[in-house]
Coordinates of C-alpha atoms and ligand atoms in Angstrom, one line a residue:
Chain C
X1307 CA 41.5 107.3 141.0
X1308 CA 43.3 104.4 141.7
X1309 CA 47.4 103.7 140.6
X1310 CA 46.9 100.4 140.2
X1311 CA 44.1 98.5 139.3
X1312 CA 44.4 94.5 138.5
X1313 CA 41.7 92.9 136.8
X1314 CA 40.3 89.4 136.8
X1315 CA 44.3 88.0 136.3
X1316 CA 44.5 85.3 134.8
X1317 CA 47.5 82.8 134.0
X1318 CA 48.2 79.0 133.3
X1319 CA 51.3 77.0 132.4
X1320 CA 50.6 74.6 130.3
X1321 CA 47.7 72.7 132.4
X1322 CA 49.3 74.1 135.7
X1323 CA 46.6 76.8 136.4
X1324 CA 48.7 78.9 138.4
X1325 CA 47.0 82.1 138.3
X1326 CA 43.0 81.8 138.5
X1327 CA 41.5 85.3 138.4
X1328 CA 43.5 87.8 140.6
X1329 CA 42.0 91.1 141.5
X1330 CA 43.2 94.0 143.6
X1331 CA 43.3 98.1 143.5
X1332 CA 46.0 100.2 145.0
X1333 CA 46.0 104.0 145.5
X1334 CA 49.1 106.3 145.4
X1335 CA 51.5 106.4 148.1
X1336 CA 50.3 102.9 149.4
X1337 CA 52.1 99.9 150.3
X1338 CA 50.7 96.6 149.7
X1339 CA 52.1 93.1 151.2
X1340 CA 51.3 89.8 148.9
X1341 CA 51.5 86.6 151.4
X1342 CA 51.4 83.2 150.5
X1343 CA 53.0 79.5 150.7
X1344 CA 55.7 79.0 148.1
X1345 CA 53.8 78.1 144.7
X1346 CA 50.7 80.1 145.4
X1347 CA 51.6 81.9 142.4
X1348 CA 52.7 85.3 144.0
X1349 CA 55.9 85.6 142.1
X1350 CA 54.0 85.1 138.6
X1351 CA 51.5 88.0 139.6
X1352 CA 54.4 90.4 139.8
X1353 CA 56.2 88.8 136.5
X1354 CA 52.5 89.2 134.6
X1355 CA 52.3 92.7 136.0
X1356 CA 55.6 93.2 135.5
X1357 CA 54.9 92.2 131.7
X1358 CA 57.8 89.2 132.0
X1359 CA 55.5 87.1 131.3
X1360 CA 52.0 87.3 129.6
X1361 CA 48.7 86.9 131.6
X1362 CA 46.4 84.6 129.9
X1363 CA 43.1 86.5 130.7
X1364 CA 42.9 89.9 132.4
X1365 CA 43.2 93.8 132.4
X1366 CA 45.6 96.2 133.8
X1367 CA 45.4 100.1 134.6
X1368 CA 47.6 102.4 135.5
X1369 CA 46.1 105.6 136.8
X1370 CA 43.2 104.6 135.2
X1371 CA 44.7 103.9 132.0
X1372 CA 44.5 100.5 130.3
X1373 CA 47.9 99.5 129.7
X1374 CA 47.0 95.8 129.5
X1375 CA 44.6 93.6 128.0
X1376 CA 44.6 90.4 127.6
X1377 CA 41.6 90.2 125.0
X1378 CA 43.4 92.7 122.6
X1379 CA 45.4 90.2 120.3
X1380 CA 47.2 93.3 118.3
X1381 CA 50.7 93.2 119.4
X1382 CA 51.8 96.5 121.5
X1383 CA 54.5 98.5 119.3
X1384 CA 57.7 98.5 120.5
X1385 CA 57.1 102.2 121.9
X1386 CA 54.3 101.2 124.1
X1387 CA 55.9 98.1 125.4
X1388 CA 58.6 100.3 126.8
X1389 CA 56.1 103.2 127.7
X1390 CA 54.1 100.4 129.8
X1391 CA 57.2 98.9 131.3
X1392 CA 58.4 102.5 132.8
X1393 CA 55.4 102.6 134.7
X1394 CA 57.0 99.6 137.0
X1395 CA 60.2 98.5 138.6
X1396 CA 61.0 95.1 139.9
X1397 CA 63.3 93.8 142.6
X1398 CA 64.1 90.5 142.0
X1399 CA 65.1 88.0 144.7
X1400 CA 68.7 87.6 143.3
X1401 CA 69.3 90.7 142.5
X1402 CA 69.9 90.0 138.8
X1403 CA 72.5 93.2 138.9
X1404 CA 75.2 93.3 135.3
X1405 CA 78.4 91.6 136.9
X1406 CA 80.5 93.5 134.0
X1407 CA 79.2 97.6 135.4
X1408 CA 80.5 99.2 138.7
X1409 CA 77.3 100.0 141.3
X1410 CA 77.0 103.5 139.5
X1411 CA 76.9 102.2 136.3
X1412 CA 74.6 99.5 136.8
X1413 CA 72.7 102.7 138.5
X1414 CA 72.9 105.0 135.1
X1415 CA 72.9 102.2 132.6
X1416 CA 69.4 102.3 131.7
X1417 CA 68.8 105.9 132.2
X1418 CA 71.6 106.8 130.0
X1419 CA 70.5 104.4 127.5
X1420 CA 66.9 106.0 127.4
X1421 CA 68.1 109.5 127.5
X1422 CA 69.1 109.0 123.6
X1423 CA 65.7 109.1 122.6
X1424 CA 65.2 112.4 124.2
X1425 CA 65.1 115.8 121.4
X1426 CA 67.5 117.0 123.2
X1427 CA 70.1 114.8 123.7
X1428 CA 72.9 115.1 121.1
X1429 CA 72.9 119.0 122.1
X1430 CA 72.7 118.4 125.9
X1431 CA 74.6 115.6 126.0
X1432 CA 77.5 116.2 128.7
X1433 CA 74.7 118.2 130.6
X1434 CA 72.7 115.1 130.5
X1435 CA 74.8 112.7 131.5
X1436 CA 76.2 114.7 134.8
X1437 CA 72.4 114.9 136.0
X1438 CA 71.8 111.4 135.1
X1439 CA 75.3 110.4 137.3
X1440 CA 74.2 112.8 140.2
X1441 CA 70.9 111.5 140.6
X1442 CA 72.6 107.7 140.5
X1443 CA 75.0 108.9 143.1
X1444 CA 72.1 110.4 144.9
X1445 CA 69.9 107.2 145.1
X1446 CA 73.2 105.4 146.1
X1447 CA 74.1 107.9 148.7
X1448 CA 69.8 106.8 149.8
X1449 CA 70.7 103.4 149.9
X1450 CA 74.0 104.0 151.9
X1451 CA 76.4 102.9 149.7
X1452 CA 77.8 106.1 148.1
X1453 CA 81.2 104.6 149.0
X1454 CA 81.0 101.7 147.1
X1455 CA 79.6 103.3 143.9
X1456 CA 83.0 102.2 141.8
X1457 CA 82.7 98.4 143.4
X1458 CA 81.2 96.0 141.1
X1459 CA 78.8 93.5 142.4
X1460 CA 81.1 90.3 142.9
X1461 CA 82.8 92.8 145.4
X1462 CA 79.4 93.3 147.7
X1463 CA 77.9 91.4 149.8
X1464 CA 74.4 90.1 149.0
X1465 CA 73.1 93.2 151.2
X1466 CA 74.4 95.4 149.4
X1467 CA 74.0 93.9 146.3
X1468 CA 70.1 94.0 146.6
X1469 CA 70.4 97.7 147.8
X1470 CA 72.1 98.3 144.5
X1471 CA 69.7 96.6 142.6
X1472 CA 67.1 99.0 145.0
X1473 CA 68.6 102.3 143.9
X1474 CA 68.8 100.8 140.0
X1475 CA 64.8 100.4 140.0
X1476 CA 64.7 104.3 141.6
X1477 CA 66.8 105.6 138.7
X1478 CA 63.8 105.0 136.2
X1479 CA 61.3 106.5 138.4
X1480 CA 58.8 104.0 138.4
X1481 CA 54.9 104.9 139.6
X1482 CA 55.0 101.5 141.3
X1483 CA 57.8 99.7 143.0
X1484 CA 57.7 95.8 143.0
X1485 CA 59.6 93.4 144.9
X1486 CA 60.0 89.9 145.1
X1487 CA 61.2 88.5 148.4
X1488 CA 63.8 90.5 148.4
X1489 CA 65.1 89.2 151.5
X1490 CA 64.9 85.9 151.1
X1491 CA 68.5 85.0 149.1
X1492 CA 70.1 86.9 151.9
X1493 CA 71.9 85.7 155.0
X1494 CA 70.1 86.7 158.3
X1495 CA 72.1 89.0 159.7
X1496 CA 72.1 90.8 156.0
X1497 CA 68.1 91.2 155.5
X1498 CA 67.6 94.0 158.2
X1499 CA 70.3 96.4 156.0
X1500 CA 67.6 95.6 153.0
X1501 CA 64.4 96.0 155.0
X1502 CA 65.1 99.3 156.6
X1503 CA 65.7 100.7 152.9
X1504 CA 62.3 99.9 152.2
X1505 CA 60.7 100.7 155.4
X1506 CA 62.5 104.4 154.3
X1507 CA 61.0 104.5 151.1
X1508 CA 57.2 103.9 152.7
X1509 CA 58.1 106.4 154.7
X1510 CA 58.5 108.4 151.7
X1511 CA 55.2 107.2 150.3
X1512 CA 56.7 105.4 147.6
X1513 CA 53.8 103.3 145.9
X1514 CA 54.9 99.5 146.3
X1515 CA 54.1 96.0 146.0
X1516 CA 56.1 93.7 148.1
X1517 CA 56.1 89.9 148.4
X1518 CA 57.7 89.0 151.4
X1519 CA 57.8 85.8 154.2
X1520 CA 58.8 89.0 157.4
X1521 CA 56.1 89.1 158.8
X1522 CA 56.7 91.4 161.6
X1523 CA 58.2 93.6 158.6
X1524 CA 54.6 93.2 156.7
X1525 CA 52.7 94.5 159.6
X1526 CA 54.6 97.5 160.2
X1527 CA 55.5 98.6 156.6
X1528 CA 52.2 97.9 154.9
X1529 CA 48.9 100.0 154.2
X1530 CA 47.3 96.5 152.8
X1531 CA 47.9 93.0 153.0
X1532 CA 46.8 90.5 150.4
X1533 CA 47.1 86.7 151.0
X1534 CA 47.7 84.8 148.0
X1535 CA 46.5 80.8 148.1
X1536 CA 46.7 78.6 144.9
X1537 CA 46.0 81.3 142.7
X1538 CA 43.7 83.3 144.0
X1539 CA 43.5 86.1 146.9
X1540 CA 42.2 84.6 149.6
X1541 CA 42.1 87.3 152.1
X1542 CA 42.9 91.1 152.1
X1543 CA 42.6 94.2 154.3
X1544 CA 44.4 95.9 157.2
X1545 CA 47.7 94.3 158.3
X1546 CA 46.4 93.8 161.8
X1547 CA 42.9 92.6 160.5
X1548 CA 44.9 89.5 157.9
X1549 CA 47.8 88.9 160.3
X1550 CA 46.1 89.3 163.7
X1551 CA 42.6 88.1 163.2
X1552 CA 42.6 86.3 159.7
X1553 CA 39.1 85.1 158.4
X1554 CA 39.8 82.6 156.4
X1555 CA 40.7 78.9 158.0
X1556 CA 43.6 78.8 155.2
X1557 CA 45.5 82.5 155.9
X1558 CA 45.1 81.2 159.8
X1559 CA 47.2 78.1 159.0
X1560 CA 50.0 79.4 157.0
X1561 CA 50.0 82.1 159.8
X1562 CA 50.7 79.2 162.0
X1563 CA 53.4 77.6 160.3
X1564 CA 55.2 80.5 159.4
X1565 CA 55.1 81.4 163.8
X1566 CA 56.6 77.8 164.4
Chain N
X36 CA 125.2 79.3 103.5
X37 CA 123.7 79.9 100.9
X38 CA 121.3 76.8 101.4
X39 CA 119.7 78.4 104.6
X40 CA 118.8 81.8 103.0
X41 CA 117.4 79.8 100.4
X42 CA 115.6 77.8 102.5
X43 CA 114.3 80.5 105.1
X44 CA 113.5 82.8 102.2
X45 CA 110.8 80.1 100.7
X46 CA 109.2 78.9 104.2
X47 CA 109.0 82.7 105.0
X48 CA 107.3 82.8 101.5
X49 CA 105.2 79.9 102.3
X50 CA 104.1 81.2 105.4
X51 CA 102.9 84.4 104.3
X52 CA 100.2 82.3 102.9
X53 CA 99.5 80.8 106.2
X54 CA 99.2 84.1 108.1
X55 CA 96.9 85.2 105.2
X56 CA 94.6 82.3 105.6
X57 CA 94.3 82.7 109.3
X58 CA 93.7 86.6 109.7
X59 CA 91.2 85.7 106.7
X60 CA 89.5 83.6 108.4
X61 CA 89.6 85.2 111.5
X62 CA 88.2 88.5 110.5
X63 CA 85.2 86.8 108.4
X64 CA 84.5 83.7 110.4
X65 CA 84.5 86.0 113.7
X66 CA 81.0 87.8 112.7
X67 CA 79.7 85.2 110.5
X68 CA 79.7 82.7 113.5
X69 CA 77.1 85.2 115.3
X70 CA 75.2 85.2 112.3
X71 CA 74.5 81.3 112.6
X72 CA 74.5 81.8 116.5
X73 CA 71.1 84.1 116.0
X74 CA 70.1 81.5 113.0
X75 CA 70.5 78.1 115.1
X76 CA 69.3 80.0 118.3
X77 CA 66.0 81.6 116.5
X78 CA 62.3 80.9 117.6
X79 CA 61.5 80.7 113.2
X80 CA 61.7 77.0 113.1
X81 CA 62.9 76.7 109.4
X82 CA 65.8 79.0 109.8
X83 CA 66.4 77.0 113.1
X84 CA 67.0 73.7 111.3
X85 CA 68.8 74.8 108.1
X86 CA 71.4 76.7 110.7
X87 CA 71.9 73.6 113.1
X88 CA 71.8 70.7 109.7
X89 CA 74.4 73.4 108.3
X90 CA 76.4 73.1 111.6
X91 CA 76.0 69.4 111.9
X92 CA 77.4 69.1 108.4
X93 CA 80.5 71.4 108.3
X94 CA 81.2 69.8 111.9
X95 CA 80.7 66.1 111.0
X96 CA 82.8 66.0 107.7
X97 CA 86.9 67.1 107.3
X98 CA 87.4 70.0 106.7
X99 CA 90.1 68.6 104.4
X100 CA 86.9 66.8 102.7
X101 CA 85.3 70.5 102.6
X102 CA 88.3 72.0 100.8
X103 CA 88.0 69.5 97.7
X104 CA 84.3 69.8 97.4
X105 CA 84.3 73.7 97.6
X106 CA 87.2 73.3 95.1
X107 CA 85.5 71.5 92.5
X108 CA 81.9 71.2 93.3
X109 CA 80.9 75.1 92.0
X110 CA 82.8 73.7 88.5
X111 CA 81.1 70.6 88.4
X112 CA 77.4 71.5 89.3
X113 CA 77.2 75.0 88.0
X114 CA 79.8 74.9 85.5
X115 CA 81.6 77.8 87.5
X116 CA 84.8 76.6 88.1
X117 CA 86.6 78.7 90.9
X118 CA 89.8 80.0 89.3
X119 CA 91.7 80.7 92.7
X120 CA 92.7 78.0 94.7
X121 CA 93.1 80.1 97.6
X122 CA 89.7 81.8 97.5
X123 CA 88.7 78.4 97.9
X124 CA 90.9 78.2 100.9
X125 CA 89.4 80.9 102.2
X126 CA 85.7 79.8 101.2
X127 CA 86.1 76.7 103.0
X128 CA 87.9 77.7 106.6
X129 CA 85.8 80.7 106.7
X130 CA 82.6 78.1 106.6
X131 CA 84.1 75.9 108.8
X132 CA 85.5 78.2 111.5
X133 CA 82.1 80.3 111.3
X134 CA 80.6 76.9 112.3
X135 CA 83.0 75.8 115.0
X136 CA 82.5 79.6 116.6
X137 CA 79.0 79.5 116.4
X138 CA 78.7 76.7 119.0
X139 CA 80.7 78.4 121.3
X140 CA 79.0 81.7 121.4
X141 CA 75.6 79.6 121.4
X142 CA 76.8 78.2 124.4
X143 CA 78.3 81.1 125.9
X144 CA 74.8 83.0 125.4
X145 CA 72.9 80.3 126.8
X146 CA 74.9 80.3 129.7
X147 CA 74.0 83.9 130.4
X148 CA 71.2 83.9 133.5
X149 CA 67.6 84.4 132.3
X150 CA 67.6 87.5 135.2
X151 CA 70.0 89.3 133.2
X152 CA 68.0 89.8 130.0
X153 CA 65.1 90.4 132.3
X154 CA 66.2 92.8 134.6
X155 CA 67.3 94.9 131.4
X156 CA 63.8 93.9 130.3
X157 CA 62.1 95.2 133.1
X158 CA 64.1 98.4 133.2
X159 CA 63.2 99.7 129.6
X160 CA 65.8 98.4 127.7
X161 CA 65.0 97.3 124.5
X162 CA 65.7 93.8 123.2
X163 CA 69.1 94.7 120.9
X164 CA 70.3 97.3 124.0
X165 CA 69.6 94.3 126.4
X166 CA 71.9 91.9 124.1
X167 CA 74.4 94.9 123.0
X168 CA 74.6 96.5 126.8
X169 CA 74.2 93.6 128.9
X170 CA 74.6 90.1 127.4
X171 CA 77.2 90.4 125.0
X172 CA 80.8 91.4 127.1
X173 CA 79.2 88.4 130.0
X174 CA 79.3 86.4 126.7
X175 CA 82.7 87.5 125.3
X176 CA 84.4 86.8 128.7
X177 CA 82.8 83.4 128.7
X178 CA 83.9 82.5 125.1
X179 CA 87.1 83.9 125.1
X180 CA 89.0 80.4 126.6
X181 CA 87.0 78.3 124.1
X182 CA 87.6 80.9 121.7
X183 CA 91.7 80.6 122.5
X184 CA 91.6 77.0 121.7
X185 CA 89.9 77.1 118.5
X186 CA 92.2 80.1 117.1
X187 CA 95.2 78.2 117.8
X188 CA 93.8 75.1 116.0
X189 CA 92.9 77.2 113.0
X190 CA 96.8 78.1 113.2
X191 CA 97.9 74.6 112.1
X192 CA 94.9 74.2 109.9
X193 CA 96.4 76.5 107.8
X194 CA 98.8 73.5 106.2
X195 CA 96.2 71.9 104.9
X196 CA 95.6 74.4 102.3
X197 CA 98.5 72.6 100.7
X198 CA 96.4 69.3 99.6
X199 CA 94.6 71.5 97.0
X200 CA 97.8 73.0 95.8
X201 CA 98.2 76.6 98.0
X202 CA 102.0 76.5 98.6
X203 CA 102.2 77.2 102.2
X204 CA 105.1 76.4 104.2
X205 CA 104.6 72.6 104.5
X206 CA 104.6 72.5 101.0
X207 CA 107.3 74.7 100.2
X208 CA 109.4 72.7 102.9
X209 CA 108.5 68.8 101.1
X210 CA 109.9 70.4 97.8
X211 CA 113.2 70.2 100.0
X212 CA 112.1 67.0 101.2
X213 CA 112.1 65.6 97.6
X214 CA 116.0 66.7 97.0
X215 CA 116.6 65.3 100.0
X216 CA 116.7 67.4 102.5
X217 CA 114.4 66.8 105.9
X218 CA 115.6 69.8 108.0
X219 CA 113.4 72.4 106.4
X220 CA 110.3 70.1 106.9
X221 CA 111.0 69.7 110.6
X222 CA 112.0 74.0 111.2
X223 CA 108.3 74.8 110.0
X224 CA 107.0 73.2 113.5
X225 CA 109.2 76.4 114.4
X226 CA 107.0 78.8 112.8
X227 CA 104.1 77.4 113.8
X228 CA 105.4 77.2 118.1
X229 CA 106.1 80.7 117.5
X230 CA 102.9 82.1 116.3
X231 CA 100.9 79.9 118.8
X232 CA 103.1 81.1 121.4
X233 CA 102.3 84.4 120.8
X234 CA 98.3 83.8 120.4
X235 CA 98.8 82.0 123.4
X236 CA 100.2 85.2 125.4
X237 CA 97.8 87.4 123.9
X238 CA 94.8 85.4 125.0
X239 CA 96.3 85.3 128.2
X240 CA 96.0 88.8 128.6
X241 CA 92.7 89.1 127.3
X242 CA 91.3 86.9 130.4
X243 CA 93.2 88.8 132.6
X244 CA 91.7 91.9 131.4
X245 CA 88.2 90.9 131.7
X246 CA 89.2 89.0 135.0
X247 CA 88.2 92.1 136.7
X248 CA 84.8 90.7 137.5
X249 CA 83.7 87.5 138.4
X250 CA 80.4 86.2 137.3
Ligands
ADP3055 N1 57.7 79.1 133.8 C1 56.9 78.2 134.4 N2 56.6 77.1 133.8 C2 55.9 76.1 134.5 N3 55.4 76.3 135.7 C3 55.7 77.4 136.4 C4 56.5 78.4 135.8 N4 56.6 79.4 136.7 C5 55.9 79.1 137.8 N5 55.4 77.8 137.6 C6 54.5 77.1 138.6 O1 53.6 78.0 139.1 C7 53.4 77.8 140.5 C8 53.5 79.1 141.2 O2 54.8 79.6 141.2 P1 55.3 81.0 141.7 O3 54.5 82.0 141.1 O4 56.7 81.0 141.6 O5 54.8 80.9 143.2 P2 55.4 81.7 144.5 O6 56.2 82.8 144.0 O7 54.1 82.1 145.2 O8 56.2 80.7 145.3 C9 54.3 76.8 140.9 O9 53.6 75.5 141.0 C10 55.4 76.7 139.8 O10 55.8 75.4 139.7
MG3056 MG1 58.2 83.3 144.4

């Protein structure tokens, strides 16, 4: 069964269409690569998906599961709304990491917060905490920046910043990781630091969906490779069947201008 | 001698009524503010507009105009006169000051990045832990300079509590005045450089304290 199946997406802004009917399915452990120009809508896929914002028309499943439907008017509960979010993580572009919280505790705020609901918690409290801290330290220590767990994120560098923000979606355990250029607020020199966390974490067969303009990066880190144009995928398949011999007249062009 | 004791032993008097007007006010206006924050800021357009015509009112008229109507209007058009004139002191700054502060935290939560309430969004939080957690110290460090100013105005607000008869020190002081003596008038500026001074150093320290982070 498939992790992730997207369903006939659809979403407009006022009378900007900007999403016209997006469908894709991704199975556990893969890695999928979304290209496209700027405006092609890629970043609103991950934000519908991602439940930021609210697709106009369209189904979502996890594992099989419909955790979104567009057609179903009755507004989730709050439970389900946080149940359905948990399934996914997002990596923005900039980072979006609380200024006010060290590295750790931007790590551990959100688990710590959710632990509270757990049976358990006022008993195990203490216990709770410690495991929720060494698994933050853990994920840091993954990302390579145990030493700078106490920092806070004016005192990092945009590289590290966006590792951060990397091990802070890890915390929650998400079935599907998303990100959203996450390179591309980055100097140059930084986005290699950023990329080769990622490439580890395919390596790991972490399920993801990763919008990116690396091209070289997309061909080696991804099982799939969708290409997004004006709202619609355009193209999809094997990374050397879209990147190296590209069907479609339009993937072939932005191909070409993104080579130049 | 005996003149100065007199003297410093009715401003001290008069300016008990001050410091009771501005903690007062403080303490009350302080949460009440929020309260018209989430009413001016709220997607329920009704509430919306009575919040922000209540803030364009208290903001666009004196508050020295707002002391004589919250004086006399409850006696007038409800027949409930209020029998303190310092609860209607305290009526009146609290509604003002609740207004003034309301502004600045709308503006200070406005300022806050859309990515911060979403990337506590997207990692679970609900929407009062994503305001209680994330937003609100961002907002509180933001405020707090605004926040500085308007305290220290509310400081030498307090004398106008005199115009509907609350003896504060200005008051006690132009009773001197009247036999003749100007000194005591001038000394209250003393009282008043002295508390600001010290609001002044205490605000200081608060931005220093939450200077830790930038952002
Ligand atoms: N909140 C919004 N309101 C209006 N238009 C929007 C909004 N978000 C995105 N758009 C429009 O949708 C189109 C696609 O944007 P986006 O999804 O950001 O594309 P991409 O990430 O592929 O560059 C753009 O034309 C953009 O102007
Ligand atoms: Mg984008």
């Amino acid at each position: 069964m498939s992790i992730l199946e997207v369903n006939n997406i659809h979403k407009s802004f006022g009378k900007t269409k900007v999403l016209q009917g997006v469908d894709f399915t991704m199975e556990r452990g893969e890695v999928l690569v979304i290209l496209g120009s700027s405006g092609s809508g890629k970043t609103t896929l991950l934000r519908c998906l991602n439940f930021l914002e609210t697709a106009d028309k369209g189904k979502i499943f996890v594992d099989g599961r419909l955790i979104f439907d567009a057609d179903n008017k009755q507004k989730p509960s709050r439970a389900e709304i946080r149940e359905r979010q948990l399934n996914f993580g997002l990596v923005f572009q900039s980072f979006n990491l609380f200024p006010q919280y060290s590295a750790l505790e931007n790590v551990t705020l959100a688990p710590k917060l959710l632990a509270k609901e757990r049976a358990d918690f006022k008993r195990n409290k203490a216990a709770i905490y410690d495991e929720i801290e060494k698994n933050a330290i853990a994920l840091l220590d993954d990302v390579g920046l145990k030493d700078k767990m106490n920092n806070y994120p004016c005192e990092l560098s945009g590289g590290q910043q966006q590792r951060v923000s990397i091990a802070r979606a890890m915390a929650q355990d998400p079935k599907i990781l998303f990100f959203d250029e996450p390179t591309s607020a980055l100097d140059p020199e930084l986005t290699g630091e950023v990329l080769k966390i990622i490439r580890s974490l395919a390596a790991e067969h972490k399920t993801m969906v990763i919008v990116t303009h690396e091209i070289e990066f997309a061909r080696n880190v991804a099982d799939k490779i969708v290409f997004m144009s004006e709202g619609v995928i355009v193209e999809q398949g094997a990374p050397e069947e879209v990147i190296d011999h590209p069907k479609q007249e339009r993937t072939r062009a932005f191909l070409n201008k993104l080579s130049k | 001698m005996d003149r100065l004791s007199e003297v410093s032993a009715s401003l001290v008097g008069g300016f008990e009524y001050n410091c009771i007007i501005f903690f007062c006010t403080l303490v009350m206006a302080v949460p009440l503010g929020l309260v018209i924050t989430f009413g001016s800021m709220s997607r329920f357009k009704p509430l919306k507009w009575v919040s922000k015509t209540f803030v364009w009112i208290i903001r666009g008229t004196p508050l020295m105009l707002q002391l004589f109507v919250v004086l006399y209007a409850p006696g007038l058009i409800f027949d409930i006169p209020i029998k303190s004139r310092m609860t209607a002191v305290l009526i009146a700054f609290v509604i003002n000051y609740a207004a003034y502060f309301s502004e600045i935290y709308r503006g200070g939560i406005e300022s806050i990045p859309k990515g911060q309430y979403e990337a506590g969004q997207v990692l679970g939080l609900t929407k009062p832990q994503v305001f209680f957690k994330v937003v609100l110290f961002q907002v509180i460090k933001r405020v707090i300079p605004a926040m500085g100013n308007e305290i220290i105005t509310l400081v030498k607000d307090t004398s106008l509590a005199r115009i509907i008869g609350v003896t504060e020190i200005i008051m006690c002081a132009e009773r001197f005045t009247k036999q003749g003596l100007i000194w005591p008038l001038f000394s209250t500026g003393l009282f008043f450089l002295a508390f600001c001074g010290i609001l002044t150093l205490l605000f200081g320290y608060i931005e220093k304290k939450l200077d830790y982070y930038k952002g």
